[in-house]
PDB file of C-alpha atoms and ligand atoms in Angstrom:
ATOM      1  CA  UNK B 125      46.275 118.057 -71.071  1.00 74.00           C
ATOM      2  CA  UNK B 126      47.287 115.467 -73.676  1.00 92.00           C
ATOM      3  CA  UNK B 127      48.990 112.440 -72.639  1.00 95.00           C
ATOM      4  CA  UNK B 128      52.906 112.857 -73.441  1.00 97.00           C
ATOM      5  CA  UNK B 129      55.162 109.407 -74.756  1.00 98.00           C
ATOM      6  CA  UNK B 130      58.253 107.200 -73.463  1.00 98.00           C
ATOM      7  CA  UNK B 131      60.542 106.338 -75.401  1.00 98.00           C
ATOM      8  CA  UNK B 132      62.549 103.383 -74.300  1.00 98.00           C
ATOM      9  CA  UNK B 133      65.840 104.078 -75.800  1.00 98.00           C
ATOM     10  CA  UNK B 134      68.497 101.286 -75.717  1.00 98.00           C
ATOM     11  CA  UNK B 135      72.112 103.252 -75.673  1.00 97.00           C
ATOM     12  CA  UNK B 136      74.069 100.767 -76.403  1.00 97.00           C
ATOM     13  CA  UNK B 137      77.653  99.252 -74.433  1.00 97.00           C
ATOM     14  CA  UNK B 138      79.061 103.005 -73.644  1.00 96.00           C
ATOM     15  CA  UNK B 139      80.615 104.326 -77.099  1.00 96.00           C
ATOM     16  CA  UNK B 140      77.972 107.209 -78.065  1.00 96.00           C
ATOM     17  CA  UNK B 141      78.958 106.194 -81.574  1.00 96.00           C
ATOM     18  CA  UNK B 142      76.965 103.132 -81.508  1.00 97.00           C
ATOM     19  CA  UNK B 143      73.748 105.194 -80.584  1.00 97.00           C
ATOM     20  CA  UNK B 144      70.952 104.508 -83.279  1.00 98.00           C
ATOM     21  CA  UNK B 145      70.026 107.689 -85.298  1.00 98.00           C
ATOM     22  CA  UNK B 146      66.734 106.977 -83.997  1.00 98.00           C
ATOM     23  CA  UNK B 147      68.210 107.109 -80.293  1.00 98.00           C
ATOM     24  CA  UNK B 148      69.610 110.163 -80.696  1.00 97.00           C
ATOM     25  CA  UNK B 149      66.775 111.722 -82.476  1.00 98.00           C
ATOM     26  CA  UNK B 150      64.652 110.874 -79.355  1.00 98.00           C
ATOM     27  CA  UNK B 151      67.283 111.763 -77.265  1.00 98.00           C
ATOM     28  CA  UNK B 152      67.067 115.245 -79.028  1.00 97.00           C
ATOM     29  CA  UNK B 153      62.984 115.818 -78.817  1.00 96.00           C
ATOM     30  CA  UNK B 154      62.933 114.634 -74.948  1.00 98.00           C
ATOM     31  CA  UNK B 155      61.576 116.796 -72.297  1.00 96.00           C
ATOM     32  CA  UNK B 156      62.864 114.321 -69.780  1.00 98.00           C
ATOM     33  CA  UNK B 157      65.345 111.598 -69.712  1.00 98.00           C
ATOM     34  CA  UNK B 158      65.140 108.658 -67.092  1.00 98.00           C
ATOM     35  CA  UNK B 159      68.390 106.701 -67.308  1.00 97.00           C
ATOM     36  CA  UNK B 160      69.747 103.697 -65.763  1.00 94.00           C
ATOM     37  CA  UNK B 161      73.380 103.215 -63.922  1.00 92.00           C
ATOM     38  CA  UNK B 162      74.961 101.737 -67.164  1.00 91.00           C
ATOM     39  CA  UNK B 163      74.792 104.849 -69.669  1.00 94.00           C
ATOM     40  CA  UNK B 164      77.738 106.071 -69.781  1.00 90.00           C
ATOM     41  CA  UNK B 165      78.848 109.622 -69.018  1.00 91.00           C
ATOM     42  CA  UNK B 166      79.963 110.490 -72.797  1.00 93.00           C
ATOM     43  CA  UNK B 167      76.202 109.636 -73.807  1.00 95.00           C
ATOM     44  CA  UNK B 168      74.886 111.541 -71.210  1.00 96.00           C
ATOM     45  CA  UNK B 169      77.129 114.251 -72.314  1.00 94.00           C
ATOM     46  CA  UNK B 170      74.826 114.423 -75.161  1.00 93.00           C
ATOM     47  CA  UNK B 171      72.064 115.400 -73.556  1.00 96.00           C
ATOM     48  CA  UNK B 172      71.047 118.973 -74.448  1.00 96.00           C
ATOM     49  CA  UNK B 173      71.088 121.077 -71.134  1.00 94.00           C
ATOM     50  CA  UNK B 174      67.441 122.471 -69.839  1.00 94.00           C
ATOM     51  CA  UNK B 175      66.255 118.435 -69.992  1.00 97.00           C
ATOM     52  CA  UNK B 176      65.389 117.058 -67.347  1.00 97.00           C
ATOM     53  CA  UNK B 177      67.988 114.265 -66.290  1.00 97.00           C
ATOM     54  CA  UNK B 178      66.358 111.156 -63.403  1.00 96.00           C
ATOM     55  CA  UNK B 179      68.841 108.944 -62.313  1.00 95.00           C
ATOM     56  CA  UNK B 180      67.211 105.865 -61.589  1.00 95.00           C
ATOM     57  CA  UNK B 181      70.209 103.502 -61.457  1.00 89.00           C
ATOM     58  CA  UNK B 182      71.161 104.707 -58.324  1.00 64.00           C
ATOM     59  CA  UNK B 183      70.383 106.993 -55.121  1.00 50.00           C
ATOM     60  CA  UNK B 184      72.174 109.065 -52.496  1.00 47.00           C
ATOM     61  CA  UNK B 185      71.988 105.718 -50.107  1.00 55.00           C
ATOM     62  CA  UNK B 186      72.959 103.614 -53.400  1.00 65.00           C
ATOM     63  CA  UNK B 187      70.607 101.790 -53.775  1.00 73.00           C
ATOM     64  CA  UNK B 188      68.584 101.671 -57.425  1.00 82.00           C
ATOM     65  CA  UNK B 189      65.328 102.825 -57.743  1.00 91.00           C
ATOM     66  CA  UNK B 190      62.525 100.082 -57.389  1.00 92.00           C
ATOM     67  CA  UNK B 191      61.431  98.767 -60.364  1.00 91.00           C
ATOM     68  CA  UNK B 192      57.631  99.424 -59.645  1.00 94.00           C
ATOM     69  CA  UNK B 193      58.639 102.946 -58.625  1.00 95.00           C
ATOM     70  CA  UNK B 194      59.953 103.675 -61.973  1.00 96.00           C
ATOM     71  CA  UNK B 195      57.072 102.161 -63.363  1.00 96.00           C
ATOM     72  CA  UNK B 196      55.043 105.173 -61.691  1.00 97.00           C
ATOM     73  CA  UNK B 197      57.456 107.670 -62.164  1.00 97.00           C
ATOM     74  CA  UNK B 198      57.261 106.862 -66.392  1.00 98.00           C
ATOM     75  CA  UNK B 199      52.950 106.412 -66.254  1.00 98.00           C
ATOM     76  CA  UNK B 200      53.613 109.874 -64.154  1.00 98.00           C
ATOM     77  CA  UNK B 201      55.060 111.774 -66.878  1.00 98.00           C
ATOM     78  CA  UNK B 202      53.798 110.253 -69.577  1.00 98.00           C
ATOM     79  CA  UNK B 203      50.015 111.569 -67.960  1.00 97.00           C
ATOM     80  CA  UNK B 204      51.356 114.751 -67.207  1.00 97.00           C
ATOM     81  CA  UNK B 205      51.984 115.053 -71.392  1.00 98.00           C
ATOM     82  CA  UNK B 206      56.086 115.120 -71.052  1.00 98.00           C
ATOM     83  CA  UNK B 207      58.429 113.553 -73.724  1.00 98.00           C
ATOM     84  CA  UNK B 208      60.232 110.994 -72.050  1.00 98.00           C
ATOM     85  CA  UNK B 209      63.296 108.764 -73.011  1.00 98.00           C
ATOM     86  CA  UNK B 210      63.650 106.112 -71.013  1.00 98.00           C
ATOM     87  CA  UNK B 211      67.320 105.293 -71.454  1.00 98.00           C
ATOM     88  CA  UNK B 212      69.018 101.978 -70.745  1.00 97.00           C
ATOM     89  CA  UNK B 213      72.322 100.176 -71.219  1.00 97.00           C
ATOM     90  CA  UNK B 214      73.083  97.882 -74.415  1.00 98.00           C
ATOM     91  CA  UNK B 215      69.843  96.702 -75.613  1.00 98.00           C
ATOM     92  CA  UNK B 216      66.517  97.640 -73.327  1.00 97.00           C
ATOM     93  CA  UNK B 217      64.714  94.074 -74.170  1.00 97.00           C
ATOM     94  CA  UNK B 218      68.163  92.005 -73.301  1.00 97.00           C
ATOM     95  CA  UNK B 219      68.263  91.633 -69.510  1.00 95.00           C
ATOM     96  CA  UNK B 220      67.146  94.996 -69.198  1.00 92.00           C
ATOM     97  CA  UNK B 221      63.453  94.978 -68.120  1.00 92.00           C
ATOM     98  CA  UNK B 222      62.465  96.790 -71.002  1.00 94.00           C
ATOM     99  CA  UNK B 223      59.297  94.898 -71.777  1.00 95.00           C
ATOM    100  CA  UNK B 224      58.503  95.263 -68.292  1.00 94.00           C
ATOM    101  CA  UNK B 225      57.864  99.024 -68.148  1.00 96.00           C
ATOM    102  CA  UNK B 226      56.448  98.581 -72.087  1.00 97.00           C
ATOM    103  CA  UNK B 227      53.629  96.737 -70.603  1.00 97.00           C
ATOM    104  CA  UNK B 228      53.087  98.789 -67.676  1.00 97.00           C
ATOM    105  CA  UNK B 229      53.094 101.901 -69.737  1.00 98.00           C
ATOM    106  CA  UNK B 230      50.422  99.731 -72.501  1.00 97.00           C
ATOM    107  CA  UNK B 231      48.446  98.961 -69.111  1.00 97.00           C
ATOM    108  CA  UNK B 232      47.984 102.385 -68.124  1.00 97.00           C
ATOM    109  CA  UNK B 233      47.794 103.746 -71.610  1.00 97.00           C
ATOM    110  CA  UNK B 234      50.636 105.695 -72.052  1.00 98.00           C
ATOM    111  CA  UNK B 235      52.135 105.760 -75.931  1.00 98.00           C
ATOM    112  CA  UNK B 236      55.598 103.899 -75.563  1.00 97.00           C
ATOM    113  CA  UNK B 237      58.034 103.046 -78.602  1.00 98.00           C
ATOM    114  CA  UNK B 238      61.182 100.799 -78.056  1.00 98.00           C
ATOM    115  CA  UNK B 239      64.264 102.008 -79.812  1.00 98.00           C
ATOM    116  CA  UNK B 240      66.332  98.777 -80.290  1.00 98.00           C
ATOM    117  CA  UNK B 241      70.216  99.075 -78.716  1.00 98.00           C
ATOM    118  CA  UNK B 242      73.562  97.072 -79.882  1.00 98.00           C
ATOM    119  CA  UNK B 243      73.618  94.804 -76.929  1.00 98.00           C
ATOM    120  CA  UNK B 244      76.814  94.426 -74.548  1.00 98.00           C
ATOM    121  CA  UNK B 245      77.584  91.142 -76.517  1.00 98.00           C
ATOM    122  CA  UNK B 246      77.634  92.862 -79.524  1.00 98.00           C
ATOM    123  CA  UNK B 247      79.554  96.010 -78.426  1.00 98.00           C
ATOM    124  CA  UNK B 248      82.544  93.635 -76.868  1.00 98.00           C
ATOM    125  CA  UNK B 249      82.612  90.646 -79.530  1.00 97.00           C
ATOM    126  CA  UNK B 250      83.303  94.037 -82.135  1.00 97.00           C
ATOM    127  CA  UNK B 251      85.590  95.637 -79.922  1.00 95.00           C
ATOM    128  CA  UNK B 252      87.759  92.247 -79.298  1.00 95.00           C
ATOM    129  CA  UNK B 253      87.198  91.712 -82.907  1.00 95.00           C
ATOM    130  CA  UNK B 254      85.717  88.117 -82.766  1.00 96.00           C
ATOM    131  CA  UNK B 255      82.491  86.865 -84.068  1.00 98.00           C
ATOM    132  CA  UNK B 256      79.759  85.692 -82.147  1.00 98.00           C
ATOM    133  CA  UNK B 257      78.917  83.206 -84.907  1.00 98.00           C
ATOM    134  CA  UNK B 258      81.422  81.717 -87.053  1.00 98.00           C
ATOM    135  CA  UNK B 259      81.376  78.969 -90.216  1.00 97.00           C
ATOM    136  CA  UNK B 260      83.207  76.107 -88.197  1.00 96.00           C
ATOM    137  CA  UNK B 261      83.885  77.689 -84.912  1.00 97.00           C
ATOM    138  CA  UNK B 262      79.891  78.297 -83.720  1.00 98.00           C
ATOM    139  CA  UNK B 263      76.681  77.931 -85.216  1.00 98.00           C
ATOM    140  CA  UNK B 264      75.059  79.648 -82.907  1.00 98.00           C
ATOM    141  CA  UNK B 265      75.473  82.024 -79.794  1.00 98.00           C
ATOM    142  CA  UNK B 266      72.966  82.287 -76.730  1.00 98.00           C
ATOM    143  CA  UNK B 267      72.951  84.900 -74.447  1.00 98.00           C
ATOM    144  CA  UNK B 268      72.405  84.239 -70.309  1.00 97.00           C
ATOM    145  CA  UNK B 269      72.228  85.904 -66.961  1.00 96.00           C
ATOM    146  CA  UNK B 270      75.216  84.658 -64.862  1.00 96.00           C
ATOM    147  CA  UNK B 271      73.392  86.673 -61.938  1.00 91.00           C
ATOM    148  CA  UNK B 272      71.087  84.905 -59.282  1.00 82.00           C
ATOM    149  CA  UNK B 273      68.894  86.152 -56.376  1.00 75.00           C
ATOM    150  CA  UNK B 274      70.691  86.404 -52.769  1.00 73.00           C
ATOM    151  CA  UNK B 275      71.760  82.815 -52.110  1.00 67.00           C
ATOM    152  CA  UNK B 276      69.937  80.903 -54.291  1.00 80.00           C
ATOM    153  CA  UNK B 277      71.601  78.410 -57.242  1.00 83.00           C
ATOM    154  CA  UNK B 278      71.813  79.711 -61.022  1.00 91.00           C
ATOM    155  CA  UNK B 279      68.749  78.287 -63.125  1.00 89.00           C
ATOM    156  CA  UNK B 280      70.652  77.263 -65.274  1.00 95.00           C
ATOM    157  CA  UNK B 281      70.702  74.729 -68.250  1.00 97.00           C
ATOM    158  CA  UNK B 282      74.194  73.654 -67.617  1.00 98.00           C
ATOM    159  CA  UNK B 283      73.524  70.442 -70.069  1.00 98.00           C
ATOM    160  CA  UNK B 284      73.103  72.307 -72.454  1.00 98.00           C
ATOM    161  CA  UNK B 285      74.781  75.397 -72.242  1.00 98.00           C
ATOM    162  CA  UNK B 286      78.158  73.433 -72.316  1.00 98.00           C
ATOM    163  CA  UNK B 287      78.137  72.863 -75.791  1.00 98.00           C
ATOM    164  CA  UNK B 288      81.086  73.118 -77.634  1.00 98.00           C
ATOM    165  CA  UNK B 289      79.136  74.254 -80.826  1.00 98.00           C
ATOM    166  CA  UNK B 290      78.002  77.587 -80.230  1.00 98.00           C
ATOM    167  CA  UNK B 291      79.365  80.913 -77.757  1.00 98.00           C
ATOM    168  CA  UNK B 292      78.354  80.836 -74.785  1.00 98.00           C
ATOM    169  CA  UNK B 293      77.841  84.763 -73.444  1.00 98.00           C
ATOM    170  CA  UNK B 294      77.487  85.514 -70.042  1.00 98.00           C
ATOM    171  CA  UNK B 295      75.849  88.645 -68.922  1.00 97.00           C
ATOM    172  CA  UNK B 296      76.366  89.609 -64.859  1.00 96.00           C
ATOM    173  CA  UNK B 297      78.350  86.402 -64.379  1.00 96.00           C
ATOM    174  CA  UNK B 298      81.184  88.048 -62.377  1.00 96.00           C
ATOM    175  CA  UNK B 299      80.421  87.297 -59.034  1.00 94.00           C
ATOM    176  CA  UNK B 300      79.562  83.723 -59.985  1.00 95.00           C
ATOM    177  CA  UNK B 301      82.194  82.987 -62.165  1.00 97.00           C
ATOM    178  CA  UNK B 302      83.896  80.057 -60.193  1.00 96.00           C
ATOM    179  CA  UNK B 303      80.580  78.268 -60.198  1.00 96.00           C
ATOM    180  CA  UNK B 304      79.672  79.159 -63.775  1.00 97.00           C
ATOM    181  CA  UNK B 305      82.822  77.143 -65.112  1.00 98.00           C
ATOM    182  CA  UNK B 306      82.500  74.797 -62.502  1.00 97.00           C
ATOM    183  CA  UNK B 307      79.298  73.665 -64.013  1.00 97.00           C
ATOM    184  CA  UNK B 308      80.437  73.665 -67.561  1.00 98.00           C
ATOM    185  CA  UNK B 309      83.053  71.505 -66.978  1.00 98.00           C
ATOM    186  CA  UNK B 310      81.216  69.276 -65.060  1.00 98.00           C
ATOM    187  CA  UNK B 311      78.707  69.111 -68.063  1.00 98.00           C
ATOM    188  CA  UNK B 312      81.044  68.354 -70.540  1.00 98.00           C
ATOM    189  CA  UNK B 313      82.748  71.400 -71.790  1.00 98.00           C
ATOM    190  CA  UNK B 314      86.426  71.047 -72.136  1.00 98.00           C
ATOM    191  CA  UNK B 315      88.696  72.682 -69.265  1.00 97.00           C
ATOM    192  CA  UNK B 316      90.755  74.230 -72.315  1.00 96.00           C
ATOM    193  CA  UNK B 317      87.718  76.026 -74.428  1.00 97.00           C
ATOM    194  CA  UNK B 318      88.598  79.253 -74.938  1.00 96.00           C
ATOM    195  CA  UNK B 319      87.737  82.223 -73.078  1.00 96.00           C
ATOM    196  CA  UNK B 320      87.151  85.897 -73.207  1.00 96.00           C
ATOM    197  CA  UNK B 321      86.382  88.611 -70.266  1.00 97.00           C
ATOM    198  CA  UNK B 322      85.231  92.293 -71.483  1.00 97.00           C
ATOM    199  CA  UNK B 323      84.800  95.086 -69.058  1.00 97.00           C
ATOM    200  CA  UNK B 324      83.512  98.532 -70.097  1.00 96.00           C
ATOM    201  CA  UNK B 325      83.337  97.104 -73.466  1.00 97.00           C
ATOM    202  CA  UNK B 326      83.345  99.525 -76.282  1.00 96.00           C
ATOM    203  CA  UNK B 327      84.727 102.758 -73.808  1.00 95.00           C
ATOM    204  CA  UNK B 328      87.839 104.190 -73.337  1.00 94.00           C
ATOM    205  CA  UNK B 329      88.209 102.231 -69.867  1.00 94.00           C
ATOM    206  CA  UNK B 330      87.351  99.322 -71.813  1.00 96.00           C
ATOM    207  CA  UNK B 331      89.702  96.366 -70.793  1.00 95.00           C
ATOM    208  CA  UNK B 332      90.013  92.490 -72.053  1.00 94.00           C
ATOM    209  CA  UNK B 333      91.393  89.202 -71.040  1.00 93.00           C
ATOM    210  CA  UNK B 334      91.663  86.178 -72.578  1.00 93.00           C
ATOM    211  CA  UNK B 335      92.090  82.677 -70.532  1.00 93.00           C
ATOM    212  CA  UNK B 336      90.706  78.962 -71.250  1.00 95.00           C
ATOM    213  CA  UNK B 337      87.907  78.227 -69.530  1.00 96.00           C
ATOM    214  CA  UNK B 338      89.350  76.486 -66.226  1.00 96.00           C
ATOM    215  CA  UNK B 339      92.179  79.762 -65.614  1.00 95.00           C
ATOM    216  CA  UNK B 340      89.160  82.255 -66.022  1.00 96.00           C
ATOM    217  CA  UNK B 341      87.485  82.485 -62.853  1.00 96.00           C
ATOM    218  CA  UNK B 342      91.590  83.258 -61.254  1.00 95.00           C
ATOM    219  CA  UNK B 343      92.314  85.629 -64.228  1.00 93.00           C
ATOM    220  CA  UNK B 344      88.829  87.236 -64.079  1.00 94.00           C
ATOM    221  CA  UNK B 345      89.945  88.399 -60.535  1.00 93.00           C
ATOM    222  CA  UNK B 346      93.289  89.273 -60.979  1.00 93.00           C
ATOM    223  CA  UNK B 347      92.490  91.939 -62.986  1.00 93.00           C
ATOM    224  CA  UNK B 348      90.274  93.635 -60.747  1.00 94.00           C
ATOM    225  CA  UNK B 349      87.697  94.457 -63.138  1.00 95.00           C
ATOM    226  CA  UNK B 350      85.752  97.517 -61.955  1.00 92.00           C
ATOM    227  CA  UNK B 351      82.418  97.989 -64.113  1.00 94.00           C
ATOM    228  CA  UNK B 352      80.730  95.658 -66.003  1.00 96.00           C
ATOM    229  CA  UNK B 353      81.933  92.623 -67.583  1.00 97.00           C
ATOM    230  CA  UNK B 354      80.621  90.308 -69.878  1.00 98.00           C
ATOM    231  CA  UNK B 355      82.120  86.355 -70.695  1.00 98.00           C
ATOM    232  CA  UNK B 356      82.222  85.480 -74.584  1.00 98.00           C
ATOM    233  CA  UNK B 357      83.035  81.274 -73.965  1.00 98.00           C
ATOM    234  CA  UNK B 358      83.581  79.452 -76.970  1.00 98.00           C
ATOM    235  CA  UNK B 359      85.960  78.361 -79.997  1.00 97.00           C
ATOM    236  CA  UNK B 360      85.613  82.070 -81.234  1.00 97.00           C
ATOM    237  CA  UNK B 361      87.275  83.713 -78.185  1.00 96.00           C
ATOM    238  CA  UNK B 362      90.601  81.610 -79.509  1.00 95.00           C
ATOM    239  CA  UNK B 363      90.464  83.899 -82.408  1.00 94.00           C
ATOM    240  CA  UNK B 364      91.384  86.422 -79.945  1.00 90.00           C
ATOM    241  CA  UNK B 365      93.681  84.243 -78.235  1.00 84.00           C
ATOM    242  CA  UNK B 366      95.605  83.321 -81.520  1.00 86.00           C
ATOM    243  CA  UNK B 367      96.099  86.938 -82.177  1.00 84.00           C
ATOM    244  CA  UNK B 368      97.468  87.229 -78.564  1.00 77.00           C
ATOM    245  CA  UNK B 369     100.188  84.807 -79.331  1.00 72.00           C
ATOM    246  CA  UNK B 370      98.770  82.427 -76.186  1.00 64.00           C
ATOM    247  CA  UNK B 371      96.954  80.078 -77.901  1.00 62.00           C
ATOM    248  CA  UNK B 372      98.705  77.204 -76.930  1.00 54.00           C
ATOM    249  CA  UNK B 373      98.928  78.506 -73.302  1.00 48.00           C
ATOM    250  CA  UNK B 374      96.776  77.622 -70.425  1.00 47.00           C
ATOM    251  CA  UNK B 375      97.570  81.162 -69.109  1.00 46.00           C
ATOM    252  CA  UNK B 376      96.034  84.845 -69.848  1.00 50.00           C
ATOM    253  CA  UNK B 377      97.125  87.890 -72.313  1.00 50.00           C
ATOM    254  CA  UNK B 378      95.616  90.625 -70.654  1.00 52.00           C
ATOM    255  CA  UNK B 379      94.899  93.868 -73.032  1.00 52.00           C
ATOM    256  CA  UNK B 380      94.406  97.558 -71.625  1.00 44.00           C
ATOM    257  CA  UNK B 381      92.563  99.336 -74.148  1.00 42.00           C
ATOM    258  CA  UNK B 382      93.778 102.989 -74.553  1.00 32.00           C
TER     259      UNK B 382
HETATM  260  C1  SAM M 656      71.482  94.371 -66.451  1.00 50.65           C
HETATM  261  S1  SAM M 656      72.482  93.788 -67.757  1.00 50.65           S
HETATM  262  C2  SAM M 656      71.988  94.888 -69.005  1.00 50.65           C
HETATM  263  C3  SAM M 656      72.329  94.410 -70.385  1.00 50.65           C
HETATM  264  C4  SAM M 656      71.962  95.425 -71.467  1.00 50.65           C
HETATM  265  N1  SAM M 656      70.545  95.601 -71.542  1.00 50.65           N
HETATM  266  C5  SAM M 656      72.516  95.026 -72.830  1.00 50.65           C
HETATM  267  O1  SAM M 656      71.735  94.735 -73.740  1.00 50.65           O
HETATM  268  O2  SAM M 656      73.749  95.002 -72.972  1.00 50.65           O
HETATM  269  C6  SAM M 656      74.042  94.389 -67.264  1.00 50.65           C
HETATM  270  C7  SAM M 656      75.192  93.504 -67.742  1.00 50.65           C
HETATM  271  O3  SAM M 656      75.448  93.723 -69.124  1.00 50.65           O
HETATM  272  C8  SAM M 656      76.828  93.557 -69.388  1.00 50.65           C
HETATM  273  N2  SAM M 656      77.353  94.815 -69.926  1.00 50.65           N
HETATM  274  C9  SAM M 656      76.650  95.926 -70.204  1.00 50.65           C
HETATM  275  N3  SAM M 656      77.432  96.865 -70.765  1.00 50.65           N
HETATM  276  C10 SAM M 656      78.676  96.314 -70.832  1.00 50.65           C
HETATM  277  C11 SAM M 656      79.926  96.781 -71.327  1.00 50.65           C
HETATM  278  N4  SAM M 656      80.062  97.996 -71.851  1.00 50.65           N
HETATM  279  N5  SAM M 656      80.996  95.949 -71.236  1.00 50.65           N
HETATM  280  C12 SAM M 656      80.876  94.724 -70.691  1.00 50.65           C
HETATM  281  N6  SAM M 656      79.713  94.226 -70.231  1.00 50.65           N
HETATM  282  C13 SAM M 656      78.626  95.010 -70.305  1.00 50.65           C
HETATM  283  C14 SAM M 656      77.488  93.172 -68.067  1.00 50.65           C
HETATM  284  O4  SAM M 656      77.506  91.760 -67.987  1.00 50.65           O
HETATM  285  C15 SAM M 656      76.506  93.774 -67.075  1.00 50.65           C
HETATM  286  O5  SAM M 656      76.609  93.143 -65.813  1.00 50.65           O
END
């Protein structure tokens, strides 16, 4: 039998509309897709039925799949000759493991292609309708994991992460968002730089708030976010704020998205 292929298929922040036409091509010539707990339903929705659908993200107990289980399961049915996508949330090479399971699949010898995703920062700096870059505002943006292992401290570069020069995004920083602006501010970056909170970015559940930085962590909770949420943190989140009418207050304008 001839050895099959994976496709590892970013799909983007949730809107099936921001699939690639080369997503959605593979999507179409799959045999099997292996998807993660952050594709949405309305992309799974456009999954032809007969294809075989592995939830990964999360079983009957809960709990994900281990990442060296899906490893196997992907060199599994790539050997056994099946078309796979392997599809994950936003962008599969931005805190998404993807290069993990390319290399595993290289080791083993299993054809892989990566299909490049809009990543969650994209998805939510378009949907809030502020840049991530901007001439005067930010040269520059960088991307980081607010999320650390059990109880240990973020490795993080507060020094220079508090830089009032470029965006600061946080990915999985909800949970650690008190110590997250904690450090900032200790580093330098002014209490009052503005802020931005997207959850479900880019869906119909998708909702927003704007804060400065010292009123996020209390806003952030107020509103209860349930799903994911990504921080934008930076001069370009008071482009939001401006439109808001707050921008002068030290308080929040909270947006549901319809
Ligand atoms: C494991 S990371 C995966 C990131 C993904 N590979 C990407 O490129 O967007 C999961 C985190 O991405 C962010 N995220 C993903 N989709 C999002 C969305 N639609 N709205 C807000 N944040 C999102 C959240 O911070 C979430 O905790």
């Amino acid at each position: 039998m001839s050895v099959g292929k994976i496709f590892l298929v970013g799909a983007g922040p949730g809107d099936p509309e921001l699939l690639t036409l080369k997503a959605i091509r593979a999507i179409a010539r799959a045999d099997v897709v292996v998807y993660d707990r952050l594709v949405s339903e309305r992309i799974l929705e456009t999954i032809a039925e007969g294809v075989t659908q592995i939830n990964v993200g999360k079983q009957a107990d809960f709990h994900p799949v281990p990442q060296a289980e899906i490893n196997q399961m992907l060199i599994r049915l790539g050997r056994a000759g099946r078309t796979v996508v392997r599809l994950k949330g936003g962008d599969p090479f931005i805190f998404g493991r993807g290069c993990e399971e390319a290399a595993e699949l290289e080791a083993a010898g299993i054809p892989c292609e990566v299909i490049p995703g809009i990543t969650a920062a994209q998805g939510c700096s378009a949907s809030a309708r502020i840049p991530l870059t901007h001439r005067g505002l930010a040269s520059g943006v960088r991307y980081v994991t607010g999320h650390r292992k059990s109880n240990e401290p973020l490795d993080l570069d507060w020094a220079s992460l508090a830089d009032p020069d470029t965006t600061l995004v946080v990915y999985m920083g909800l949970s650690n968002i008190d110590e997250i602006v904690a450090q900032l501010i200790a580093h330098g970056l002014s209490a009052s730089t503005p802020a931005l909170a997207v959850c479900q970015g880019t869906t119909e559940q998708e909702r927003r708030i704007c804060a400065r930085l010292a009123t996020l962590p209390v806003m952030a909770r107020e509103a209860s976010f349930s799903g994911p949420v990504l921080f934008i943190i930076g001069r370009v989140a008071g482009l939001a704020l401006e439109r808001s009418g707050h921008d002068d207050a030290t308080t929040v304008a909270i947006s549901v998205v319809a």
